[in-house]
Short mmCIF file of N, CA and C in Angstrom, two decimals:
data_model
loop_
_atom_site.label_atom_id
_atom_site.label_comp_id
_atom_site.label_asym_id
_atom_site.label_seq_id
_atom_site.Cartn_x
_atom_site.Cartn_y
_atom_site.Cartn_z
N UNK J 988 0.75 -1.15 0.03
CA UNK J 988 -0.07 0.09 -0.42
C UNK J 988 1.05 1.08 0.03
N UNK J 989 0.19 2.19 -0.76
CA UNK J 989 1.65 3.32 -0.96
C UNK J 989 0.48 4.79 -0.62
N UNK J 990 0.67 5.56 0.55
CA UNK J 990 0.17 6.62 0.54
C UNK J 990 0.04 7.66 -0.25
N UNK J 991 -0.95 8.54 -0.82
CA UNK J 991 -0.55 9.47 -1.77
C UNK J 991 -0.24 10.58 -1.07
N UNK J 992 -0.11 11.71 -1.89
CA UNK J 992 -0.07 12.69 -1.49
C UNK J 992 -0.88 14.01 -0.67
N UNK J 993 -1.77 13.48 -0.53
CA UNK J 993 -2.80 14.02 0.26
C UNK J 993 -4.25 14.05 -0.57
N UNK J 994 -5.01 15.05 0.11
CA UNK J 994 -6.11 15.19 -0.68
C UNK J 994 -6.73 16.28 -2.16
N UNK J 995 -5.82 16.87 -2.05
CA UNK J 995 -5.98 18.00 -2.94
C UNK J 995 -5.07 17.33 -4.31
N UNK J 996 -6.14 17.29 -5.47
CA UNK J 996 -5.41 16.53 -6.79
C UNK J 996 -3.87 17.69 -7.02
N UNK J 997 -3.68 19.00 -6.72
CA UNK J 997 -2.78 19.20 -7.11
C UNK J 997 -1.57 18.82 -6.41
N UNK J 998 -1.50 18.46 -5.35
CA UNK J 998 -0.71 17.70 -4.76
C UNK J 998 -0.04 16.41 -5.20
N UNK J 999 -1.02 15.89 -5.95
CA UNK J 999 -0.47 14.98 -7.25
C UNK J 999 0.09 15.19 -8.16
N UNK J 1000 0.24 16.21 -8.55
CA UNK J 1000 1.18 16.68 -9.93
C UNK J 1000 2.16 17.51 -9.59
N UNK J 1001 2.64 17.69 -8.24
CA UNK J 1001 3.52 17.97 -7.58
C UNK J 1001 4.91 17.38 -8.33
N UNK J 1002 6.17 17.80 -8.57
CA UNK J 1002 7.38 17.31 -8.97
C UNK J 1002 7.89 16.38 -8.05
N UNK J 1003 8.63 15.50 -7.87
CA UNK J 1003 9.49 14.37 -7.72
C UNK J 1003 10.88 15.48 -7.73
N UNK J 1004 11.17 15.27 -9.47
CA UNK J 1004 12.01 15.49 -9.75
C UNK J 1004 12.05 16.79 -10.62
N UNK J 1005 12.93 16.84 -11.79
CA UNK J 1005 12.85 17.57 -12.80
C UNK J 1005 12.15 17.07 -14.43
N UNK J 1006 11.62 15.91 -14.09
CA UNK J 1006 11.07 15.27 -15.02
C UNK J 1006 10.00 14.09 -14.47
N UNK J 1007 9.78 13.97 -12.95
CA UNK J 1007 8.62 12.92 -12.80
C UNK J 1007 7.65 14.05 -12.14
N UNK J 1008 6.47 13.82 -11.79
CA UNK J 1008 6.00 13.84 -11.00
C UNK J 1008 5.41 12.50 -10.37
N UNK J 1009 4.24 12.85 -9.34
CA UNK J 1009 4.26 12.23 -8.17
C UNK J 1009 2.79 11.16 -9.12
N UNK J 1010 1.88 11.58 -9.91
CA UNK J 1010 1.40 10.73 -10.82
C UNK J 1010 1.98 9.69 -11.74
N UNK J 1011 2.83 10.81 -11.90
CA UNK J 1011 3.83 10.03 -12.95
C UNK J 1011 4.15 8.72 -12.23
N UNK J 1012 4.84 8.89 -11.19
CA UNK J 1012 5.45 7.53 -10.33
C UNK J 1012 4.55 6.38 -10.10
N UNK J 1013 3.61 7.42 -9.64
CA UNK J 1013 2.32 6.24 -9.15
C UNK J 1013 2.12 5.19 -10.50
N UNK J 1014 1.45 6.16 -12.02
CA UNK J 1014 0.96 5.14 -12.76
C UNK J 1014 2.55 4.42 -13.20
N UNK J 1015 3.47 4.88 -13.35
CA UNK J 1015 4.68 3.87 -13.36
C UNK J 1015 4.68 2.40 -12.63
N UNK J 1016 4.15 2.75 -11.59
CA UNK J 1016 4.06 1.18 -10.39
C UNK J 1016 2.82 0.52 -10.45
N UNK J 1017 1.89 1.12 -11.39
CA UNK J 1017 0.66 0.55 -11.65
C UNK J 1017 0.20 0.29 -10.31
N UNK J 1018 0.06 1.18 -9.81
CA UNK J 1018 -0.54 1.30 -8.30
C UNK J 1018 -1.81 1.48 -8.47
N UNK J 1019 -3.06 1.05 -8.08
CA UNK J 1019 -4.66 1.12 -8.41
C UNK J 1019 -4.98 2.45 -7.21
N UNK J 1020 -6.05 3.05 -7.90
CA UNK J 1020 -6.46 3.77 -7.06
C UNK J 1020 -7.52 3.55 -6.16
N UNK J 1021 -6.80 3.77 -4.41
CA UNK J 1021 -8.44 4.16 -3.89
C UNK J 1021 -8.26 5.43 -3.36
N UNK J 1022 -9.11 5.83 -3.52
CA UNK J 1022 -9.48 7.02 -3.29
C UNK J 1022 -10.36 7.60 -1.99
N UNK J 1023 -9.96 7.95 -0.70
CA UNK J 1023 -10.83 8.36 0.35
C UNK J 1023 -10.76 9.64 0.83
N UNK J 1024 -12.39 9.82 1.12
CA UNK J 1024 -12.73 11.04 1.78
C UNK J 1024 -12.91 11.34 2.74
N UNK J 1025 -13.28 12.67 3.02
CA UNK J 1025 -14.07 13.16 4.51
C UNK J 1025 -15.30 13.85 4.58
N UNK J 1026 -15.53 14.14 5.84
CA UNK J 1026 -16.83 14.96 5.65
C UNK J 1026 -16.53 16.81 5.90
N UNK J 1027 -15.38 16.84 5.44
CA UNK J 1027 -15.36 18.00 6.04
C UNK J 1027 -15.23 18.80 5.04
N UNK J 1028 -15.45 20.53 5.31
CA UNK J 1028 -15.66 21.50 4.15
C UNK J 1028 -14.87 21.01 3.09
N UNK J 1029 -15.28 20.94 1.60
CA UNK J 1029 -14.62 21.66 0.64
C UNK J 1029 -13.96 19.65 0.10
N UNK J 1030 -14.29 18.72 0.97
CA UNK J 1030 -14.09 17.47 0.54
C UNK J 1030 -14.75 16.84 -1.09
N UNK J 1031 -15.80 16.91 -1.18
CA UNK J 1031 -16.38 16.65 -2.03
C UNK J 1031 -15.81 17.58 -3.52
N UNK J 1032 -15.27 18.85 -3.40
CA UNK J 1032 -14.52 19.38 -4.49
C UNK J 1032 -13.03 18.74 -4.58
N UNK J 1033 -12.68 18.64 -3.48
CA UNK J 1033 -11.21 17.81 -3.51
C UNK J 1033 -11.63 16.86 -4.12
N UNK J 1034 -12.32 15.85 -3.87
CA UNK J 1034 -12.27 14.64 -4.31
C UNK J 1034 -12.58 14.70 -5.89
N UNK J 1035 -13.27 15.15 -6.13
CA UNK J 1035 -14.02 15.08 -7.69
C UNK J 1035 -12.84 16.08 -8.57
N UNK J 1036 -11.78 16.71 -8.19
CA UNK J 1036 -10.68 17.30 -9.39
C UNK J 1036 -9.87 16.13 -8.87
N UNK J 1037 -10.05 15.27 -8.04
CA UNK J 1037 -8.83 13.87 -7.80
C UNK J 1037 -9.45 12.88 -8.87
N UNK J 1038 -10.48 12.98 -9.21
CA UNK J 1038 -11.10 11.94 -9.86
C UNK J 1038 -11.10 12.61 -11.40
N UNK J 1039 -10.98 13.56 -11.42
CA UNK J 1039 -10.53 14.45 -12.87
C UNK J 1039 -9.45 14.04 -13.27
N UNK J 1040 -8.65 14.29 -12.64
CA UNK J 1040 -7.03 13.97 -12.77
C UNK J 1040 -6.93 12.47 -13.01
N UNK J 1041 -7.61 12.01 -12.16
CA UNK J 1041 -7.41 10.60 -12.70
C UNK J 1041 -8.40 10.06 -14.04
N UNK J 1042 -9.08 10.39 -14.06
CA UNK J 1042 -9.66 10.31 -15.96
C UNK J 1042 -8.87 10.88 -16.83
N UNK J 1043 -8.25 12.07 -16.25
CA UNK J 1043 -7.52 12.89 -17.73
C UNK J 1043 -6.01 11.82 -18.02
N UNK J 1044 -5.73 11.28 -16.73
CA UNK J 1044 -4.64 10.57 -17.25
C UNK J 1044 -4.52 9.07 -17.46
N UNK J 1045 -6.09 8.84 -17.95
CA UNK J 1045 -6.41 7.54 -17.79
C UNK J 1045 -6.35 6.39 -17.17
N UNK J 1046 -6.18 6.86 -16.25
CA UNK J 1046 -6.28 6.08 -14.94
C UNK J 1046 -7.03 5.17 -14.07
N UNK J 1047 -8.07 5.52 -15.01
CA UNK J 1047 -9.81 4.95 -14.38
C UNK J 1047 -9.93 4.33 -16.21
#
């Protein structure tokens, strides 16, 4: 199991180095998506943004 970068989809796009983002790394490792959310303010928006990033990256 691998913990992702947090609840905000922007964190999934942060660079690990000059050529690779966290999203690139997770895709290369073929990790499945297990998206966990909470009942806090803004959670629905963060969850939808994360799902949109996953769809755009052909990860779903």
